Amino acid sequence: MFRKTKNKNGELFVSSGVKILISVIIGALLLSTTYLLAKDTVMPTAKEKIEGLFNYSQGSEIVSGETAGLATFSDGSSLTWEELMLPENGSKYGYDAEKITATSIGKNAFENCTQLTDIVIQNGVTSIGINAFGSCYNLKSVQMPNSVTDLLNFAFNYCSSLTDISISSGVTSLSKGLFSECGSLKTMVIPDSVTEIGQQVFQYCYNLEEITLSSNLELIDYVAFRETAKLKEIHLPASIKTLKWGSFSDASITDLYYAGTKAQWNALDKNNWDYHLNSYTVHCSDGDI
């Protein structure tokens, strides 16, 4: 039983047992208040989670080198990188979970995964395999860490909704058909680490309007910019050495700005680079050609 006692002034106070009871009651009230607040709190959406991790501007750098991966899907759910590797999630969303590891995204891993809408690739991933995201028709945004060094052939082929992608500064070449048929892609920033743009990399990117090339670019391969109908001008660095046959075949370029001199331009290896390219002007550092 609880006892009432008096202090030396005759004032009543309660024993320690009553103090414990009061503490329990106060704790319960605090828990109830916390529950009500949490109940009324709007939880962040999957897209907001991604935006919290990264700056979404085109070609942006990753905010934190230790940021974990995150993928979102058309039903609004999101999966961490660890969850992406679970077979049951692969079956649910239509991708091959066994081809996803802490360091790589394997060949055809997300091929035809039409439920994938956005992905932040985990820091530590070094390789994105052949056709890894091929025909992901609803994939809109891809953010990759600078740990990625290998982007293999056709990795984002037929990603027709892709509008926002950052390329790792660890990449030195853009492989064959990397962004072929990415019809929604409007802008692209290629980091200065890249020295080669391979065959068909941007072919049929009909809405590509603006591209910033690497200042160390040396090679643009066969039909790399084929039928880029909205690309009206391009700036080539003085480092360029080779423009392969049909580099800008059936493109719409009217103005090509070359950072070198006219003599340097004339000395380039560029046989039939302008196949089916009409009415253009080359602007060199010392005049037009």
PDB file of C-alpha atoms in Angstrom:
ATOM      1  CA  MET A   1       0.000   0.000   0.000  1.00  0.00           C
ATOM      2  CA  PHE A   2       1.027   3.572  -0.603  1.00  0.00           C
ATOM      3  CA  ARG A   3       1.639   5.628   2.485  1.00  0.00           C
ATOM      4  CA  LYS A   4       1.241   9.301   3.139  1.00  0.00           C
ATOM      5  CA  THR A   5       3.897  10.809   5.398  1.00  0.00           C
ATOM      6  CA  LYS A   6       4.596  14.234   6.734  1.00  0.00           C
ATOM      7  CA  ASN A   7       7.781  16.210   6.535  1.00  0.00           C
ATOM      8  CA  LYS A   8       9.034  18.242   9.439  1.00  0.00           C
ATOM      9  CA  ASN A   9       6.792  21.145   8.437  1.00  0.00           C
ATOM     10  CA  GLY A  10       3.739  18.919   8.517  1.00  0.00           C
ATOM     11  CA  GLU A  11       3.325  18.928   4.715  1.00  0.00           C
ATOM     12  CA  LEU A  12       2.091  15.720   3.095  1.00  0.00           C
ATOM     13  CA  PHE A  13       4.128  13.958   0.414  1.00  0.00           C
ATOM     14  CA  VAL A  14       3.801  10.563  -1.251  1.00  0.00           C
ATOM     15  CA  SER A  15       6.188   7.648  -1.108  1.00  0.00           C
ATOM     16  CA  SER A  16       8.329   6.366  -4.015  1.00  0.00           C
ATOM     17  CA  GLY A  17       5.590   3.950  -5.101  1.00  0.00           C
ATOM     18  CA  VAL A  18       3.309   6.824  -6.045  1.00  0.00           C
ATOM     19  CA  LYS A  19       6.146   8.517  -7.905  1.00  0.00           C
ATOM     20  CA  ILE A  20       6.588   5.404 -10.056  1.00  0.00           C
ATOM     21  CA  LEU A  21       2.860   5.321 -10.847  1.00  0.00           C
ATOM     22  CA  ILE A  22       2.921   8.968 -11.906  1.00  0.00           C
ATOM     23  CA  SER A  23       5.926   8.315 -14.164  1.00  0.00           C
ATOM     24  CA  VAL A  24       4.121   5.432 -15.864  1.00  0.00           C
ATOM     25  CA  ILE A  25       1.038   7.594 -16.500  1.00  0.00           C
ATOM     26  CA  ILE A  26       3.137  10.432 -17.971  1.00  0.00           C
ATOM     27  CA  GLY A  27       5.036   7.967 -20.193  1.00  0.00           C
ATOM     28  CA  ALA A  28       1.783   6.548 -21.538  1.00  0.00           C
ATOM     29  CA  LEU A  29       0.527  10.037 -22.367  1.00  0.00           C
ATOM     30  CA  LEU A  30       3.751  10.844 -24.219  1.00  0.00           C
ATOM     31  CA  LEU A  31       3.519   7.630 -26.243  1.00  0.00           C
ATOM     32  CA  SER A  32      -0.085   8.402 -27.187  1.00  0.00           C
ATOM     33  CA  THR A  33       0.868  11.902 -28.305  1.00  0.00           C
ATOM     34  CA  THR A  34       3.776  10.543 -30.352  1.00  0.00           C
ATOM     35  CA  TYR A  35       1.484   8.017 -32.039  1.00  0.00           C
ATOM     36  CA  LEU A  36      -1.053  10.684 -32.969  1.00  0.00           C
ATOM     37  CA  LEU A  37       1.649  12.921 -34.434  1.00  0.00           C
ATOM     38  CA  ALA A  38       3.101  10.061 -36.448  1.00  0.00           C
ATOM     39  CA  LYS A  39      -0.345   9.055 -37.608  1.00  0.00           C
ATOM     40  CA  ASP A  40      -0.947  12.492 -39.086  1.00  0.00           C
ATOM     41  CA  THR A  41       2.515  12.852 -40.626  1.00  0.00           C
ATOM     42  CA  VAL A  42       2.706  12.506 -44.424  1.00  0.00           C
ATOM     43  CA  MET A  43       5.399   9.954 -45.262  1.00  0.00           C
ATOM     44  CA  PRO A  44       7.798  10.860 -48.098  1.00  0.00           C
ATOM     45  CA  THR A  45       7.124   9.379 -51.501  1.00  0.00           C
ATOM     46  CA  ALA A  46       9.669   7.208 -53.280  1.00  0.00           C
ATOM     47  CA  LYS A  47      10.578  10.113 -55.577  1.00  0.00           C
ATOM     48  CA  GLU A  48      11.088  12.402 -52.555  1.00  0.00           C
ATOM     49  CA  LYS A  49      13.391   9.808 -51.023  1.00  0.00           C
ATOM     50  CA  ILE A  50      15.538   9.869 -54.155  1.00  0.00           C
ATOM     51  CA  GLU A  51      15.498  13.656 -54.330  1.00  0.00           C
ATOM     52  CA  GLY A  52      16.686  13.679 -50.748  1.00  0.00           C
ATOM     53  CA  LEU A  53      19.736  11.692 -51.793  1.00  0.00           C
ATOM     54  CA  PHE A  54      20.656  13.475 -55.004  1.00  0.00           C
ATOM     55  CA  ASN A  55      20.572  16.765 -56.823  1.00  0.00           C
ATOM     56  CA  TYR A  56      18.316  15.935 -59.805  1.00  0.00           C
ATOM     57  CA  SER A  57      19.878  18.354 -62.271  1.00  0.00           C
ATOM     58  CA  GLN A  58      21.273  16.817 -65.476  1.00  0.00           C
ATOM     59  CA  GLY A  59      24.814  15.612 -65.080  1.00  0.00           C
ATOM     60  CA  SER A  60      24.917  16.476 -61.389  1.00  0.00           C
ATOM     61  CA  GLU A  61      27.543  15.136 -59.031  1.00  0.00           C
ATOM     62  CA  ILE A  62      26.531  12.781 -56.252  1.00  0.00           C
ATOM     63  CA  VAL A  63      26.010  14.572 -52.944  1.00  0.00           C
ATOM     64  CA  SER A  64      27.565  11.819 -50.842  1.00  0.00           C
ATOM     65  CA  GLY A  65      30.004   9.165 -51.971  1.00  0.00           C
ATOM     66  CA  GLU A  66      28.489   6.817 -49.396  1.00  0.00           C
ATOM     67  CA  THR A  67      24.879   7.147 -50.546  1.00  0.00           C
ATOM     68  CA  ALA A  68      23.085   3.826 -50.807  1.00  0.00           C
ATOM     69  CA  GLY A  69      21.209   2.770 -53.924  1.00  0.00           C
ATOM     70  CA  LEU A  70      17.475   3.121 -54.334  1.00  0.00           C
ATOM     71  CA  ALA A  71      15.075   2.046 -57.081  1.00  0.00           C
ATOM     72  CA  THR A  72      11.467   3.140 -57.541  1.00  0.00           C
ATOM     73  CA  PHE A  73       8.685   1.442 -59.441  1.00  0.00           C
ATOM     74  CA  SER A  74       5.427   2.387 -61.089  1.00  0.00           C
ATOM     75  CA  ASP A  75       3.358   1.317 -58.067  1.00  0.00           C
ATOM     76  CA  GLY A  76       5.123   4.008 -56.016  1.00  0.00           C
ATOM     77  CA  SER A  77       7.217   1.623 -53.936  1.00  0.00           C
ATOM     78  CA  SER A  78      10.975   1.823 -53.501  1.00  0.00           C
ATOM     79  CA  LEU A  79      13.662  -0.767 -52.843  1.00  0.00           C
ATOM     80  CA  THR A  80      17.080  -0.373 -51.286  1.00  0.00           C
ATOM     81  CA  TRP A  81      20.029  -2.004 -53.031  1.00  0.00           C
ATOM     82  CA  GLU A  82      19.890  -4.936 -50.616  1.00  0.00           C
ATOM     83  CA  GLU A  83      16.197  -5.404 -51.347  1.00  0.00           C
ATOM     84  CA  LEU A  84      16.867  -5.285 -55.098  1.00  0.00           C
ATOM     85  CA  MET A  85      19.038  -8.374 -54.726  1.00  0.00           C
ATOM     86  CA  LEU A  86      16.182 -10.454 -53.255  1.00  0.00           C
ATOM     87  CA  PRO A  87      14.731 -12.979 -55.763  1.00  0.00           C
ATOM     88  CA  GLU A  88      11.160 -12.399 -54.581  1.00  0.00           C
ATOM     89  CA  ASN A  89      11.391  -8.716 -55.483  1.00  0.00           C
ATOM     90  CA  GLY A  90      12.894  -9.584 -58.853  1.00  0.00           C
ATOM     91  CA  SER A  91       9.913 -11.841 -59.562  1.00  0.00           C
ATOM     92  CA  LYS A  92       7.467  -9.193 -58.412  1.00  0.00           C
ATOM     93  CA  TYR A  93       8.857  -6.359 -60.541  1.00  0.00           C
ATOM     94  CA  GLY A  94      10.201  -8.286 -63.509  1.00  0.00           C
ATOM     95  CA  TYR A  95      14.008  -8.093 -63.296  1.00  0.00           C
ATOM     96  CA  ASP A  96      16.788 -10.621 -62.604  1.00  0.00           C
ATOM     97  CA  ALA A  97      17.823 -10.091 -58.980  1.00  0.00           C
ATOM     98  CA  GLU A  98      20.646 -12.626 -59.277  1.00  0.00           C
ATOM     99  CA  LYS A  99      22.455 -10.291 -61.703  1.00  0.00           C
ATOM    100  CA  ILE A 100      22.603  -7.416 -59.219  1.00  0.00           C
ATOM    101  CA  THR A 101      25.467  -7.287 -56.716  1.00  0.00           C
ATOM    102  CA  ALA A 102      27.176  -4.713 -54.550  1.00  0.00           C
ATOM    103  CA  THR A 103      29.676  -4.060 -57.353  1.00  0.00           C
ATOM    104  CA  SER A 104      27.870  -4.715 -60.642  1.00  0.00           C
ATOM    105  CA  ILE A 105      24.652  -4.744 -62.626  1.00  0.00           C
ATOM    106  CA  GLY A 106      24.921  -7.711 -64.951  1.00  0.00           C
ATOM    107  CA  LYS A 107      23.992  -8.318 -68.570  1.00  0.00           C
ATOM    108  CA  ASN A 108      20.225  -7.938 -69.189  1.00  0.00           C
ATOM    109  CA  ALA A 109      19.600  -7.516 -65.437  1.00  0.00           C
ATOM    110  CA  PHE A 110      16.682  -5.085 -65.848  1.00  0.00           C
ATOM    111  CA  GLU A 111      15.851  -5.851 -69.491  1.00  0.00           C
ATOM    112  CA  ASN A 112      12.157  -5.181 -70.208  1.00  0.00           C
ATOM    113  CA  CYS A 113      11.553  -4.150 -66.601  1.00  0.00           C
ATOM    114  CA  THR A 114       8.761  -1.767 -67.538  1.00  0.00           C
ATOM    115  CA  GLN A 115       7.812  -1.116 -63.901  1.00  0.00           C
ATOM    116  CA  LEU A 116      11.149   0.568 -63.118  1.00  0.00           C
ATOM    117  CA  THR A 117      10.824   4.371 -63.164  1.00  0.00           C
ATOM    118  CA  ASP A 118      13.896   5.766 -61.359  1.00  0.00           C
ATOM    119  CA  ILE A 119      17.152   4.357 -60.060  1.00  0.00           C
ATOM    120  CA  VAL A 120      20.011   5.640 -57.953  1.00  0.00           C
ATOM    121  CA  ILE A 121      22.910   3.231 -58.468  1.00  0.00           C
ATOM    122  CA  GLN A 122      24.688   2.333 -55.271  1.00  0.00           C
ATOM    123  CA  ASN A 123      28.147   3.706 -54.601  1.00  0.00           C
ATOM    124  CA  GLY A 124      30.643   0.875 -55.098  1.00  0.00           C
ATOM    125  CA  VAL A 125      29.070  -0.420 -58.309  1.00  0.00           C
ATOM    126  CA  THR A 126      31.812  -0.419 -60.947  1.00  0.00           C
ATOM    127  CA  SER A 127      30.168  -2.086 -63.958  1.00  0.00           C
ATOM    128  CA  ILE A 128      26.850  -1.790 -65.813  1.00  0.00           C
ATOM    129  CA  GLY A 129      26.561  -4.710 -68.196  1.00  0.00           C
ATOM    130  CA  ILE A 130      25.437  -5.211 -71.789  1.00  0.00           C
ATOM    131  CA  ASN A 131      21.780  -4.244 -72.240  1.00  0.00           C
ATOM    132  CA  ALA A 132      21.452  -3.980 -68.450  1.00  0.00           C
ATOM    133  CA  PHE A 133      18.508  -1.568 -68.708  1.00  0.00           C
ATOM    134  CA  GLY A 134      17.505  -2.388 -72.268  1.00  0.00           C
ATOM    135  CA  SER A 135      13.872  -1.630 -73.127  1.00  0.00           C
ATOM    136  CA  CYS A 136      13.034  -0.181 -69.708  1.00  0.00           C
ATOM    137  CA  TYR A 137      10.400   1.934 -71.412  1.00  0.00           C
ATOM    138  CA  ASN A 138       9.287   3.799 -68.277  1.00  0.00           C
ATOM    139  CA  LEU A 139      12.712   4.507 -66.807  1.00  0.00           C
ATOM    140  CA  LYS A 140      12.984   8.287 -66.468  1.00  0.00           C
ATOM    141  CA  SER A 141      15.972   8.997 -64.238  1.00  0.00           C
ATOM    142  CA  VAL A 142      19.333   7.329 -63.611  1.00  0.00           C
ATOM    143  CA  GLN A 143      21.929   8.604 -61.168  1.00  0.00           C
ATOM    144  CA  MET A 144      25.249   6.783 -61.057  1.00  0.00           C
ATOM    145  CA  PRO A 145      28.167   7.136 -58.646  1.00  0.00           C
ATOM    146  CA  ASN A 146      31.688   7.924 -59.736  1.00  0.00           C
ATOM    147  CA  SER A 147      32.681   4.376 -58.805  1.00  0.00           C
ATOM    148  CA  VAL A 148      31.245   3.219 -62.163  1.00  0.00           C
ATOM    149  CA  THR A 149      34.048   2.713 -64.691  1.00  0.00           C
ATOM    150  CA  ASP A 150      32.437   0.382 -67.245  1.00  0.00           C
ATOM    151  CA  LEU A 151      29.293   1.181 -69.230  1.00  0.00           C
ATOM    152  CA  LEU A 152      28.932  -1.694 -71.651  1.00  0.00           C
ATOM    153  CA  ASN A 153      27.195  -1.923 -75.044  1.00  0.00           C
ATOM    154  CA  PHE A 154      23.528  -0.944 -75.278  1.00  0.00           C
ATOM    155  CA  ALA A 155      23.235  -0.562 -71.471  1.00  0.00           C
ATOM    156  CA  PHE A 156      20.345   1.939 -71.838  1.00  0.00           C
ATOM    157  CA  ASN A 157      19.162   0.989 -75.313  1.00  0.00           C
ATOM    158  CA  TYR A 158      15.453   1.702 -75.972  1.00  0.00           C
ATOM    159  CA  CYS A 159      14.902   3.557 -72.685  1.00  0.00           C
ATOM    160  CA  SER A 160      12.357   5.703 -74.480  1.00  0.00           C
ATOM    161  CA  SER A 161      11.245   7.738 -71.409  1.00  0.00           C
ATOM    162  CA  LEU A 162      14.728   8.551 -70.140  1.00  0.00           C
ATOM    163  CA  THR A 163      15.171  12.300 -69.627  1.00  0.00           C
ATOM    164  CA  ASP A 164      17.660  12.611 -66.769  1.00  0.00           C
ATOM    165  CA  ILE A 165      20.932  10.699 -66.458  1.00  0.00           C
ATOM    166  CA  SER A 166      24.288  11.508 -64.890  1.00  0.00           C
ATOM    167  CA  ILE A 167      27.398   9.768 -66.197  1.00  0.00           C
ATOM    168  CA  SER A 168      30.145   8.775 -63.781  1.00  0.00           C
ATOM    169  CA  SER A 169      33.408  10.704 -63.999  1.00  0.00           C
ATOM    170  CA  GLY A 170      35.093   7.317 -63.763  1.00  0.00           C
ATOM    171  CA  VAL A 171      33.960   6.395 -67.290  1.00  0.00           C
ATOM    172  CA  THR A 172      36.489   6.869 -70.114  1.00  0.00           C
ATOM    173  CA  SER A 173      34.422   5.715 -73.099  1.00  0.00           C
ATOM    174  CA  LEU A 174      30.763   5.506 -74.104  1.00  0.00           C
ATOM    175  CA  SER A 175      30.230   2.050 -75.537  1.00  0.00           C
ATOM    176  CA  LYS A 176      28.343   1.033 -78.662  1.00  0.00           C
ATOM    177  CA  GLY A 177      24.655   1.903 -78.710  1.00  0.00           C
ATOM    178  CA  LEU A 178      24.721   3.102 -75.101  1.00  0.00           C
ATOM    179  CA  PHE A 179      21.768   5.515 -75.464  1.00  0.00           C
ATOM    180  CA  SER A 180      20.462   4.382 -78.839  1.00  0.00           C
ATOM    181  CA  GLU A 181      16.719   4.979 -79.284  1.00  0.00           C
ATOM    182  CA  CYS A 182      16.416   7.082 -76.103  1.00  0.00           C
ATOM    183  CA  GLY A 183      13.828   9.254 -77.787  1.00  0.00           C
ATOM    184  CA  SER A 184      12.980  11.483 -74.806  1.00  0.00           C
ATOM    185  CA  LEU A 185      16.553  12.481 -73.984  1.00  0.00           C
ATOM    186  CA  LYS A 186      16.925  16.241 -74.519  1.00  0.00           C
ATOM    187  CA  THR A 187      20.208  17.205 -72.858  1.00  0.00           C
ATOM    188  CA  MET A 188      23.419  15.406 -72.012  1.00  0.00           C
ATOM    189  CA  VAL A 189      26.606  16.282 -70.158  1.00  0.00           C
ATOM    190  CA  ILE A 190      29.593  14.051 -70.896  1.00  0.00           C
ATOM    191  CA  PRO A 191      32.291  14.252 -68.189  1.00  0.00           C
ATOM    192  CA  ASP A 192      35.841  15.236 -69.052  1.00  0.00           C
ATOM    193  CA  SER A 193      37.048  11.713 -68.262  1.00  0.00           C
ATOM    194  CA  VAL A 194      35.508  10.446 -71.528  1.00  0.00           C
ATOM    195  CA  THR A 195      37.856  10.257 -74.520  1.00  0.00           C
ATOM    196  CA  GLU A 196      35.701   8.182 -76.907  1.00  0.00           C
ATOM    197  CA  ILE A 197      32.074   8.170 -78.043  1.00  0.00           C
ATOM    198  CA  GLY A 198      31.450   4.775 -79.608  1.00  0.00           C
ATOM    199  CA  GLN A 199      29.323   3.596 -82.517  1.00  0.00           C
ATOM    200  CA  GLN A 200      25.604   4.424 -82.473  1.00  0.00           C
ATOM    201  CA  VAL A 201      25.751   5.872 -78.945  1.00  0.00           C
ATOM    202  CA  PHE A 202      23.131   8.569 -79.600  1.00  0.00           C
ATOM    203  CA  GLN A 203      21.575   7.303 -82.824  1.00  0.00           C
ATOM    204  CA  TYR A 204      17.848   7.945 -83.119  1.00  0.00           C
ATOM    205  CA  CYS A 205      17.827  10.258 -80.099  1.00  0.00           C
ATOM    206  CA  TYR A 206      15.370  12.405 -82.003  1.00  0.00           C
ATOM    207  CA  ASN A 207      14.818  14.952 -79.220  1.00  0.00           C
ATOM    208  CA  LEU A 208      18.433  15.522 -78.212  1.00  0.00           C
ATOM    209  CA  GLU A 209      18.815  19.302 -78.363  1.00  0.00           C
ATOM    210  CA  GLU A 210      21.937  20.083 -76.368  1.00  0.00           C
ATOM    211  CA  ILE A 211      25.096  18.163 -75.524  1.00  0.00           C
ATOM    212  CA  THR A 212      28.212  19.180 -73.624  1.00  0.00           C
ATOM    213  CA  LEU A 213      31.149  17.112 -74.828  1.00  0.00           C
ATOM    214  CA  SER A 214      34.191  16.117 -72.805  1.00  0.00           C
ATOM    215  CA  SER A 215      37.052  18.613 -73.140  1.00  0.00           C
ATOM    216  CA  ASN A 216      39.340  15.599 -73.599  1.00  0.00           C
ATOM    217  CA  LEU A 217      37.326  13.867 -76.312  1.00  0.00           C
ATOM    218  CA  GLU A 218      39.468  12.266 -79.043  1.00  0.00           C
ATOM    219  CA  LEU A 219      37.121  10.033 -81.063  1.00  0.00           C
ATOM    220  CA  ILE A 220      33.527  10.068 -82.297  1.00  0.00           C
ATOM    221  CA  ASP A 221      32.799   6.712 -83.913  1.00  0.00           C
ATOM    222  CA  TYR A 222      30.564   5.537 -86.771  1.00  0.00           C
ATOM    223  CA  VAL A 223      27.022   7.008 -86.848  1.00  0.00           C
ATOM    224  CA  ALA A 224      27.323   8.058 -83.197  1.00  0.00           C
ATOM    225  CA  PHE A 225      24.837  10.923 -83.684  1.00  0.00           C
ATOM    226  CA  ARG A 226      22.790   9.438 -86.501  1.00  0.00           C
ATOM    227  CA  GLU A 227      19.409  11.148 -86.980  1.00  0.00           C
ATOM    228  CA  THR A 228      19.631  13.460 -83.998  1.00  0.00           C
ATOM    229  CA  ALA A 229      17.007  15.638 -85.615  1.00  0.00           C
ATOM    230  CA  LYS A 230      16.945  18.470 -83.052  1.00  0.00           C
ATOM    231  CA  LEU A 231      20.675  18.847 -82.454  1.00  0.00           C
ATOM    232  CA  LYS A 232      21.450  22.098 -84.299  1.00  0.00           C
ATOM    233  CA  GLU A 233      24.950  22.879 -83.033  1.00  0.00           C
ATOM    234  CA  ILE A 234      27.837  21.064 -81.417  1.00  0.00           C
ATOM    235  CA  HIS A 235      31.101  22.195 -79.822  1.00  0.00           C
ATOM    236  CA  LEU A 236      34.150  20.022 -80.503  1.00  0.00           C
ATOM    237  CA  PRO A 237      37.238  20.378 -78.299  1.00  0.00           C
ATOM    238  CA  ALA A 238      40.709  20.857 -79.777  1.00  0.00           C
ATOM    239  CA  SER A 239      41.591  17.412 -78.412  1.00  0.00           C
ATOM    240  CA  ILE A 240      39.464  15.658 -81.076  1.00  0.00           C
ATOM    241  CA  LYS A 241      41.545  13.487 -83.415  1.00  0.00           C
ATOM    242  CA  THR A 242      39.092  11.314 -85.316  1.00  0.00           C
ATOM    243  CA  LEU A 243      35.575  11.652 -86.702  1.00  0.00           C
ATOM    244  CA  LYS A 244      34.538   8.320 -88.173  1.00  0.00           C
ATOM    245  CA  TRP A 245      32.344   7.737 -91.229  1.00  0.00           C
ATOM    246  CA  GLY A 246      28.875   9.169 -90.748  1.00  0.00           C
ATOM    247  CA  SER A 247      29.516  10.447 -87.219  1.00  0.00           C
ATOM    248  CA  PHE A 248      26.683  12.922 -87.753  1.00  0.00           C
ATOM    249  CA  SER A 249      24.843  11.059 -90.492  1.00  0.00           C
ATOM    250  CA  ASP A 250      21.366  12.473 -91.186  1.00  0.00           C
ATOM    251  CA  ALA A 251      21.681  14.855 -88.238  1.00  0.00           C
ATOM    252  CA  SER A 252      20.442  18.454 -88.356  1.00  0.00           C
ATOM    253  CA  ILE A 253      23.592  20.299 -87.296  1.00  0.00           C
ATOM    254  CA  THR A 254      23.984  23.699 -88.930  1.00  0.00           C
ATOM    255  CA  ASP A 255      26.874  25.036 -86.812  1.00  0.00           C
ATOM    256  CA  LEU A 256      29.904  23.099 -85.624  1.00  0.00           C
ATOM    257  CA  TYR A 257      32.254  24.984 -83.313  1.00  0.00           C
ATOM    258  CA  TYR A 258      35.794  23.621 -83.241  1.00  0.00           C
ATOM    259  CA  ALA A 259      38.199  24.896 -80.558  1.00  0.00           C
ATOM    260  CA  GLY A 260      41.250  24.399 -82.802  1.00  0.00           C
ATOM    261  CA  THR A 261      42.459  26.283 -85.869  1.00  0.00           C
ATOM    262  CA  LYS A 262      41.464  25.766 -89.500  1.00  0.00           C
ATOM    263  CA  ALA A 263      44.789  24.034 -90.108  1.00  0.00           C
ATOM    264  CA  GLN A 264      44.127  21.647 -87.242  1.00  0.00           C
ATOM    265  CA  TRP A 265      40.643  20.953 -88.545  1.00  0.00           C
ATOM    266  CA  ASN A 266      41.948  20.129 -92.004  1.00  0.00           C
ATOM    267  CA  ALA A 267      44.507  17.744 -90.480  1.00  0.00           C
ATOM    268  CA  LEU A 268      41.909  15.683 -88.587  1.00  0.00           C
ATOM    269  CA  ASP A 269      41.069  12.107 -89.554  1.00  0.00           C
ATOM    270  CA  LYS A 270      37.481  12.716 -90.666  1.00  0.00           C
ATOM    271  CA  ASN A 271      36.787  10.846 -93.890  1.00  0.00           C
ATOM    272  CA  ASN A 272      33.053  11.120 -94.744  1.00  0.00           C
ATOM    273  CA  TRP A 273      32.225  12.157 -91.181  1.00  0.00           C
ATOM    274  CA  ASP A 274      29.502  14.417 -92.583  1.00  0.00           C
ATOM    275  CA  TYR A 275      27.739  11.795 -94.721  1.00  0.00           C
ATOM    276  CA  HIS A 276      24.156  13.037 -95.292  1.00  0.00           C
ATOM    277  CA  LEU A 277      24.837  16.200 -93.296  1.00  0.00           C
ATOM    278  CA  ASN A 278      23.735  19.258 -95.248  1.00  0.00           C
ATOM    279  CA  SER A 279      24.278  23.021 -95.050  1.00  0.00           C
ATOM    280  CA  TYR A 280      26.579  23.342 -92.070  1.00  0.00           C
ATOM    281  CA  THR A 281      29.370  25.731 -91.124  1.00  0.00           C
ATOM    282  CA  VAL A 282      32.531  24.831 -89.229  1.00  0.00           C
ATOM    283  CA  HIS A 283      33.616  27.689 -86.932  1.00  0.00           C
ATOM    284  CA  CYS A 284      37.289  27.437 -85.999  1.00  0.00           C
ATOM    285  CA  SER A 285      39.260  29.571 -83.573  1.00  0.00           C
ATOM    286  CA  ASP A 286      40.748  31.528 -86.482  1.00  0.00           C
ATOM    287  CA  GLY A 287      37.774  31.686 -88.824  1.00  0.00           C
ATOM    288  CA  ASP A 288      35.083  29.691 -90.596  1.00  0.00           C
ATOM    289  CA  ILE A 289      35.369  26.900 -93.126  1.00  0.00           C
TER     290      ILE A 289
END
